Amino acid sequence: MNKSILNKILITLAFLFAYRMLSYIPVPGVDVSIIKEIFSKNASNALGLFNMFSGNAVERLSIISLGIMPYITASIIMELLSATFNNIGKMKKERDGMQQYMQIVRYLTIFITIIQAASVSYGLKSIENGNAIMLNNMTLFVVIAVFSMLTGTMLLMWIGEQITQRGVGNGISLIIFAGIVSGIPQAIGLEFKAVSENEKNIFQLLLVFAVILITVFIIIYVELGERRVPISYARKIIMQNQHKRIMNYIPIKINLSGVIPPIFASALLVFPSTILQQAPSDSIWATIGDYINPSSYLYNIIMFVFIIFFAYFYSSIVFNAKDISDNLKRQNGYIPGLRPGENTANYLNKVAGHLTFWGALYLAIISTVPWLLLKGIGVHFIFGGTSVLIVVQVAIDTMRKIEAQLYTSKYQTLSAVGI
């Protein structure tokens, strides 16, 4: 392996190790044992879902309890604004404007982190009648907690940017990847413990692993799938670029929207579920909270519908057929049998719409069906297709980037020494 690529991999691993160490630093002024006990009782509901995505940092109330989610939320908001307002969209496309765009994302991240950290701090008062808080002065505790969590989130954002610039792959995605993967050994240990204590037989254990492996295989198969729309270029353009690689097709992925629809759907459902769990047990709100608990059937049915809706919504933002058509026209490219311009854009929209239907159905099934299958078996962890989808997509993307850097280093070597 090339030395420079090996160094990048080691840098990436070092930063991910630092991220995992941060998850063990608690917010000053809290009793971690009480919080951990609360999360052990709520491992299969909304709190358990949050804890899984944070790499078990929430159950320790670590300074990175909020994780990288405030940054992702800020990025999603800016993506939606750039698709809605032309000025922000132009800013994102320009080199100087992109720096300003990212600066706005950072400021928005700080604002969201402060709001969420303050909400978490005040929410601790309801946990065991406030016994989780060891400080008598509530105002002082909120200030300390907000600054601690804000520092943790900013550190994660910096680590993500450093991995992207100096390491391999997308830093933010790898942080989420590491958080989810870190809980796998514990989940496997709990399953084997259940078998050893006769809570579950070996056949049920094999069935659990079979469902997980089939889910991973389906995700890999679909994520690598794409529709290649053939394109042609004028002979003059080909002659001018004979020493450059010109792509003679437009790749359109089956899953155009990525993991955004499941994340949006989860956000809409998990927050109400978490709030309603604090209601008195004999009230109607508590009953509604039980119905929309992440482990309930109604929750998964609503999740299925929301994912399909958001898949269509986000695909329309990500895939802009008019821009692709205009770029082809400027490059003297065209789709055989179609006139450049409006006809090409309409055709691309038709193809993308057909693929979006199957992509939305795939996302909805992957995000709900595996958990419903394993719910009957009685697993000791939340196995959601969303988390597996993130893990597989990040792994595929990182492998592609490593391969691309390996090929680049080979070409540079050949150009330097000759064949």
Coordinates of C-alpha atoms in Angstrom, one line a residue:
M1 CA 0.0 0.0 0.0
N2 CA 1.2 3.5 -0.8
K3 CA 2.7 5.3 2.2
S4 CA 0.6 8.4 1.9
I5 CA -2.6 6.4 1.8
L6 CA -1.5 4.4 4.9
N7 CA -0.8 7.7 6.7
K8 CA -4.3 9.0 5.9
I9 CA -5.8 5.8 7.2
L10 CA -3.8 6.0 10.4
I11 CA -4.8 9.7 10.8
T12 CA -8.5 8.7 10.3
L13 CA -8.2 5.9 12.9
A14 CA -6.5 8.3 15.4
F15 CA -9.3 10.9 15.1
L16 CA -12.0 8.2 15.5
F17 CA -10.2 6.9 18.6
A18 CA -10.2 10.5 20.0
Y19 CA -13.9 10.6 19.3
R20 CA -14.5 7.4 21.2
M21 CA -12.5 8.8 24.2
L22 CA -14.7 11.9 24.3
S23 CA -17.8 9.7 24.7
Y24 CA -16.4 8.7 28.2
I25 CA -16.1 12.3 29.5
P26 CA -19.3 13.1 31.4
V27 CA -20.9 16.5 31.8
P28 CA -19.8 18.0 35.2
G29 CA -22.4 17.9 37.9
V30 CA -24.4 14.7 37.0
D31 CA -24.7 11.3 38.6
V32 CA -23.9 9.0 35.7
S33 CA -25.1 5.9 37.6
I34 CA -28.6 7.2 37.8
I35 CA -28.7 8.2 34.1
K36 CA -27.3 4.8 33.1
E37 CA -30.0 3.0 35.1
I38 CA -32.7 5.0 33.4
F39 CA -31.3 4.2 29.9
S40 CA -31.0 0.5 30.8
K41 CA -34.8 0.5 31.5
N42 CA -35.5 2.3 28.2
A43 CA -33.2 0.4 25.8
S44 CA -36.0 -0.5 23.4
N45 CA -37.7 2.9 23.0
A46 CA -36.8 6.4 21.8
L47 CA -34.1 6.9 24.4
G48 CA -32.4 3.7 23.3
L49 CA -32.6 4.9 19.7
F50 CA -30.8 8.1 20.6
N51 CA -28.2 6.2 22.7
M52 CA -27.5 3.9 19.8
F53 CA -26.7 6.7 17.3
S54 CA -24.5 8.4 19.8
G55 CA -22.3 5.4 20.5
N56 CA -23.7 5.0 24.1
A57 CA -22.6 8.5 24.9
V58 CA -26.1 9.5 26.0
E59 CA -26.3 6.9 28.7
R60 CA -23.1 8.4 30.2
L61 CA -24.4 12.0 29.6
S62 CA -21.0 12.6 27.9
I63 CA -20.0 16.1 26.6
I64 CA -20.7 14.7 23.1
S65 CA -24.2 13.4 24.1
L66 CA -25.8 15.5 21.3
G67 CA -23.3 13.9 18.9
I68 CA -22.9 15.4 15.4
M69 CA -26.7 15.6 14.9
P70 CA -26.9 19.4 15.4
Y71 CA -24.4 19.8 12.6
I72 CA -26.4 17.4 10.4
T73 CA -29.6 19.2 11.2
A74 CA -28.0 22.6 10.3
S75 CA -26.7 21.1 7.0
I76 CA -30.2 19.7 6.1
I77 CA -31.8 23.1 6.9
M78 CA -29.3 24.9 4.6
E79 CA -29.8 22.3 1.9
L80 CA -33.5 22.9 2.0
L81 CA -33.0 26.7 2.0
S82 CA -30.5 26.4 -1.0
A83 CA -33.2 24.5 -2.9
T84 CA -35.8 27.1 -2.1
F85 CA -33.9 30.4 -2.4
N86 CA -31.9 31.0 -5.5
N87 CA -29.4 33.4 -3.7
I88 CA -28.4 30.7 -1.3
G89 CA -28.2 28.1 -4.1
K90 CA -25.8 30.4 -6.1
M91 CA -23.7 31.0 -3.0
K92 CA -23.3 27.2 -2.6
K93 CA -22.1 26.8 -6.2
E94 CA -19.4 29.5 -6.1
R95 CA -16.0 28.9 -4.6
D96 CA -15.9 32.0 -2.4
G97 CA -19.6 31.6 -1.6
M98 CA -19.1 28.0 -0.4
Q99 CA -16.9 29.2 2.4
Q100 CA -19.5 31.7 3.5
Y101 CA -22.2 28.9 3.2
M102 CA -20.2 26.6 5.5
Q103 CA -19.7 29.4 8.0
I104 CA -23.4 29.9 8.2
V105 CA -23.8 26.1 8.7
R106 CA -21.4 26.4 11.7
Y107 CA -23.2 29.3 13.3
L108 CA -26.5 27.5 12.8
T109 CA -24.9 24.4 14.5
I110 CA -23.9 26.5 17.5
F111 CA -27.5 27.9 17.8
I112 CA -29.1 24.4 17.5
T113 CA -26.6 22.9 20.0
I114 CA -27.3 25.6 22.6
I115 CA -31.1 25.1 22.3
Q116 CA -30.8 21.3 22.6
A117 CA -28.2 21.3 25.4
A118 CA -30.5 23.7 27.5
S119 CA -33.5 21.4 26.8
V120 CA -31.5 18.3 27.9
S121 CA -30.3 20.1 31.1
Y122 CA -33.8 21.2 32.2
G123 CA -35.1 17.8 31.2
L124 CA -32.8 16.1 33.8
K125 CA -35.0 17.7 36.5
S126 CA -37.7 15.1 35.7
I127 CA -35.3 12.2 36.0
E128 CA -35.7 10.5 39.4
N129 CA -37.0 13.8 40.8
G130 CA -33.8 15.6 39.8
N131 CA -31.5 13.2 41.7
A132 CA -29.3 12.9 38.6
I133 CA -28.2 16.5 39.1
M134 CA -25.6 16.8 41.9
L135 CA -25.4 20.6 41.9
N136 CA -27.9 22.6 44.0
N137 CA -27.8 25.7 41.8
M138 CA -29.9 24.8 38.7
T139 CA -28.8 27.9 36.7
L140 CA -25.1 27.1 37.3
F141 CA -25.7 23.5 36.2
V142 CA -27.5 24.6 33.0
V143 CA -24.6 27.0 32.1
I144 CA -22.0 24.3 32.7
A145 CA -23.9 21.7 30.8
V146 CA -24.6 23.9 27.8
F147 CA -20.9 25.0 27.5
S148 CA -19.8 21.3 28.0
M149 CA -22.1 20.0 25.3
L150 CA -21.4 22.9 22.9
T151 CA -17.6 22.2 23.3
G152 CA -18.2 18.5 22.6
T153 CA -20.2 19.2 19.5
M154 CA -17.7 21.7 18.2
L155 CA -14.9 19.2 18.8
L156 CA -16.8 16.6 16.8
M157 CA -17.3 19.0 14.0
W158 CA -13.6 19.8 14.0
I159 CA -12.7 16.1 14.1
G160 CA -15.0 15.5 11.1
E161 CA -13.5 18.3 9.1
Q162 CA -10.0 17.1 9.9
I163 CA -10.8 13.5 8.8
T164 CA -12.3 14.9 5.5
Q165 CA -9.2 17.1 4.8
R166 CA -6.4 14.9 6.1
G167 CA -7.8 11.4 6.3
V168 CA -9.9 9.0 4.2
G169 CA -13.6 9.4 3.5
N170 CA -16.2 11.9 4.8
G171 CA -15.4 12.7 8.4
I172 CA -19.0 13.4 9.6
S173 CA -20.3 10.1 8.1
L174 CA -17.4 8.2 9.7
I175 CA -18.2 9.6 13.1
I176 CA -21.8 8.4 12.8
F177 CA -20.5 5.1 11.5
A178 CA -18.1 4.7 14.5
G179 CA -20.9 5.5 16.9
I180 CA -23.2 2.8 15.6
V181 CA -20.5 0.2 15.1
S182 CA -19.2 0.7 18.7
G183 CA -22.5 -0.8 20.0
I184 CA -22.3 -4.0 18.0
P185 CA -20.0 -6.0 20.3
Q186 CA -22.2 -5.3 23.3
A187 CA -25.3 -6.3 21.3
I188 CA -23.7 -9.6 20.2
G189 CA -22.6 -10.2 23.8
L190 CA -26.2 -9.8 25.1
E191 CA -27.5 -12.2 22.5
F192 CA -25.0 -14.9 23.4
K193 CA -25.7 -14.3 27.1
A194 CA -29.4 -14.8 26.4
V195 CA -28.6 -18.2 24.8
S196 CA -26.4 -19.2 27.7
E197 CA -29.1 -18.4 30.2
N198 CA -31.8 -20.3 28.2
E199 CA -33.8 -17.2 27.4
K200 CA -33.3 -17.9 23.8
N201 CA -32.4 -21.1 21.8
I202 CA -29.7 -21.4 19.2
F203 CA -32.2 -21.5 16.4
Q204 CA -33.5 -18.1 17.3
L205 CA -29.9 -16.7 17.5
L206 CA -29.2 -18.1 14.0
L207 CA -32.4 -16.6 12.7
V208 CA -31.4 -13.1 14.1
F209 CA -28.1 -13.3 12.3
A210 CA -29.8 -14.5 9.1
V211 CA -32.1 -11.5 9.1
I212 CA -29.2 -9.1 9.7
L213 CA -27.1 -10.7 6.9
I214 CA -29.9 -10.6 4.4
T215 CA -30.7 -7.0 5.3
V216 CA -27.0 -6.0 4.7
F217 CA -26.9 -8.0 1.4
I218 CA -30.0 -6.2 0.1
I219 CA -28.7 -2.8 1.1
I220 CA -25.3 -3.4 -0.7
Y221 CA -27.1 -4.7 -3.8
V222 CA -29.5 -1.8 -4.1
E223 CA -27.0 0.9 -3.1
L224 CA -24.6 -0.2 -5.9
G225 CA -27.4 -0.3 -8.4
E226 CA -27.9 2.5 -10.9
R227 CA -29.6 3.3 -14.2
R228 CA -27.1 4.4 -16.8
V229 CA -28.6 6.8 -19.4
P230 CA -26.4 6.8 -22.5
I231 CA -25.2 10.1 -23.9
S232 CA -23.2 11.1 -27.0
Y233 CA -20.9 14.0 -27.7
A234 CA -20.1 15.9 -30.9
R235 CA -17.0 14.6 -32.7
K236 CA -15.3 17.9 -32.2
I237 CA -15.6 17.6 -28.4
I238 CA -14.3 14.1 -28.4
M239 CA -11.2 15.1 -30.4
Q240 CA -10.5 18.0 -28.1
N241 CA -10.7 15.7 -25.1
Q242 CA -9.1 12.6 -26.5
H243 CA -6.6 12.5 -23.6
K244 CA -9.3 12.9 -21.0
R245 CA -12.0 10.5 -19.9
I246 CA -15.4 11.6 -21.0
M247 CA -18.3 9.7 -19.3
N248 CA -20.7 8.5 -22.0
Y249 CA -23.6 7.9 -19.6
I250 CA -25.5 9.6 -16.8
P251 CA -25.6 7.4 -13.7
I252 CA -28.9 7.7 -11.8
K253 CA -29.0 5.8 -8.5
I254 CA -32.0 3.7 -7.5
N255 CA -31.8 5.4 -4.0
L256 CA -31.4 9.0 -5.0
S257 CA -32.2 10.4 -1.5
G258 CA -29.7 8.4 0.5
V259 CA -30.4 8.0 4.3
I260 CA -32.2 11.4 4.6
P261 CA -35.8 10.1 4.4
P262 CA -35.4 7.7 7.4
I263 CA -33.6 10.3 9.4
F264 CA -36.4 12.9 8.8
A265 CA -39.1 10.3 9.5
S266 CA -37.4 9.2 12.7
A267 CA -37.0 12.8 13.9
L268 CA -40.7 13.5 13.4
L269 CA -41.7 10.4 15.3
V270 CA -39.1 10.0 18.0
F271 CA -39.3 13.5 19.6
P272 CA -43.1 13.3 20.3
S273 CA -42.6 9.8 21.6
T274 CA -39.9 10.9 24.0
I275 CA -42.0 13.9 25.3
L276 CA -45.1 11.8 25.8
Q277 CA -43.2 9.2 27.8
Q278 CA -42.9 11.9 30.6
A279 CA -46.7 12.1 30.9
P280 CA -48.5 10.5 33.9
S281 CA -49.1 6.8 33.3
D282 CA -52.9 7.1 33.7
S283 CA -53.3 9.9 31.2
I284 CA -54.4 9.6 27.5
W285 CA -51.0 11.1 26.5
A286 CA -49.2 8.2 28.0
T287 CA -51.4 5.8 26.0
I288 CA -50.7 7.7 22.8
G289 CA -46.9 7.6 23.7
D290 CA -47.2 3.8 24.0
Y291 CA -48.8 3.5 20.6
I292 CA -46.0 5.6 18.9
N293 CA -43.1 3.9 20.7
P294 CA -40.3 2.9 18.3
S295 CA -41.0 -0.8 19.2
S296 CA -44.7 -0.6 18.4
Y297 CA -46.4 -1.6 15.1
L298 CA -48.2 1.7 14.6
Y299 CA -44.8 3.5 14.8
N300 CA -43.4 1.4 12.1
I301 CA -46.5 1.8 9.9
I302 CA -46.3 5.6 10.2
M303 CA -42.6 5.4 9.6
F304 CA -43.2 3.5 6.4
V305 CA -45.5 6.2 5.0
F306 CA -43.3 9.1 6.1
I307 CA -40.2 7.6 4.5
I308 CA -41.9 7.2 1.1
F309 CA -43.1 10.9 1.4
F310 CA -39.6 12.2 2.3
A311 CA -38.0 10.0 -0.4
Y312 CA -40.0 11.7 -3.1
F313 CA -39.5 15.2 -1.5
Y314 CA -35.8 15.0 -1.1
S315 CA -35.2 13.3 -4.5
S316 CA -36.8 16.2 -6.2
I317 CA -34.3 18.5 -4.4
V318 CA -31.2 16.4 -5.1
F319 CA -31.9 15.5 -8.7
N320 CA -32.3 18.5 -10.9
A321 CA -33.0 17.3 -14.5
K322 CA -33.0 20.9 -15.9
D323 CA -29.4 21.6 -14.7
I324 CA -28.2 18.2 -16.1
S325 CA -29.9 19.0 -19.4
D326 CA -28.4 22.5 -19.5
N327 CA -24.9 21.2 -18.7
L328 CA -25.2 18.6 -21.5
K329 CA -26.3 21.2 -24.0
R330 CA -23.3 23.4 -23.1
Q331 CA -20.9 20.5 -23.6
N332 CA -22.5 19.6 -27.0
G333 CA -23.8 16.4 -25.4
Y334 CA -27.2 14.7 -26.0
I335 CA -29.2 11.6 -25.3
P336 CA -29.6 9.6 -28.5
G337 CA -33.1 10.0 -29.9
L338 CA -33.9 13.1 -27.9
R339 CA -33.5 16.8 -28.6
P340 CA -31.3 18.8 -26.1
G341 CA -33.2 21.0 -23.7
E342 CA -36.7 20.5 -22.5
N343 CA -37.2 17.0 -24.1
T344 CA -34.0 15.7 -22.3
A345 CA -35.1 17.2 -19.0
N346 CA -38.5 15.6 -19.3
Y347 CA -37.0 12.2 -20.1
L348 CA -34.6 12.4 -17.1
N349 CA -37.4 13.4 -14.8
K350 CA -39.4 10.4 -16.0
V351 CA -36.5 8.0 -15.4
A352 CA -35.8 9.5 -12.0
G353 CA -39.4 9.3 -11.0
H354 CA -39.6 5.6 -11.9
L355 CA -36.4 4.9 -9.9
T356 CA -37.6 7.1 -6.9
F357 CA -40.7 4.9 -6.6
W358 CA -38.6 1.7 -6.1
G359 CA -36.0 3.5 -4.1
A360 CA -38.6 4.9 -1.7
L361 CA -40.2 1.5 -1.4
Y362 CA -36.8 -0.1 -0.7
L363 CA -36.0 2.5 2.0
A364 CA -39.4 2.1 3.7
I365 CA -39.1 -1.8 3.8
I366 CA -35.5 -1.8 4.9
S367 CA -36.2 0.7 7.8
T368 CA -39.2 -1.2 9.2
V369 CA -39.5 -4.8 8.2
P370 CA -36.2 -6.1 9.8
W371 CA -37.1 -4.7 13.2
L372 CA -40.7 -6.2 13.0
L373 CA -39.2 -9.6 12.2
L374 CA -36.7 -9.5 15.0
K375 CA -39.3 -8.0 17.5
G376 CA -41.1 -11.4 17.6
I377 CA -37.8 -13.2 18.4
G378 CA -37.0 -10.7 21.2
V379 CA -33.6 -9.2 20.6
H380 CA -31.8 -7.1 23.2
F381 CA -31.1 -4.2 20.9
I382 CA -32.8 -2.0 18.4
F383 CA -32.0 -3.3 14.9
G384 CA -33.2 -0.6 12.5
G385 CA -32.5 -0.6 8.8
T386 CA -31.6 3.1 9.1
S387 CA -28.5 2.3 11.2
V388 CA -27.5 -0.5 8.9
L389 CA -28.1 1.6 5.9
I390 CA -25.8 4.3 7.3
V391 CA -23.1 1.8 8.1
V392 CA -23.1 0.1 4.7
Q393 CA -23.3 3.4 2.7
V394 CA -20.3 4.9 4.7
A395 CA -18.3 1.6 4.3
I396 CA -18.9 1.5 0.5
D397 CA -18.1 5.3 0.1
T398 CA -14.9 5.0 2.1
M399 CA -13.8 1.9 0.2
R400 CA -14.4 3.7 -3.1
K401 CA -12.4 6.7 -2.0
I402 CA -9.5 4.5 -0.9
E403 CA -9.6 2.7 -4.3
A404 CA -9.7 6.1 -6.1
Q405 CA -6.6 7.3 -4.2
L406 CA -4.8 4.0 -4.9
Y407 CA -5.5 4.4 -8.7
T408 CA -4.4 8.0 -8.6
S409 CA -1.1 7.1 -6.9
K410 CA -0.5 4.4 -9.5
Y411 CA -1.1 6.8 -12.4
Q412 CA 1.2 9.3 -10.8
T413 CA 3.9 6.7 -10.5
L414 CA 3.5 5.6 -14.1
S415 CA 3.6 9.2 -15.4
A416 CA 6.8 9.8 -13.3
V417 CA 8.8 6.7 -14.3
G418 CA 7.2 5.8 -17.6
I419 CA 6.0 2.4 -18.8

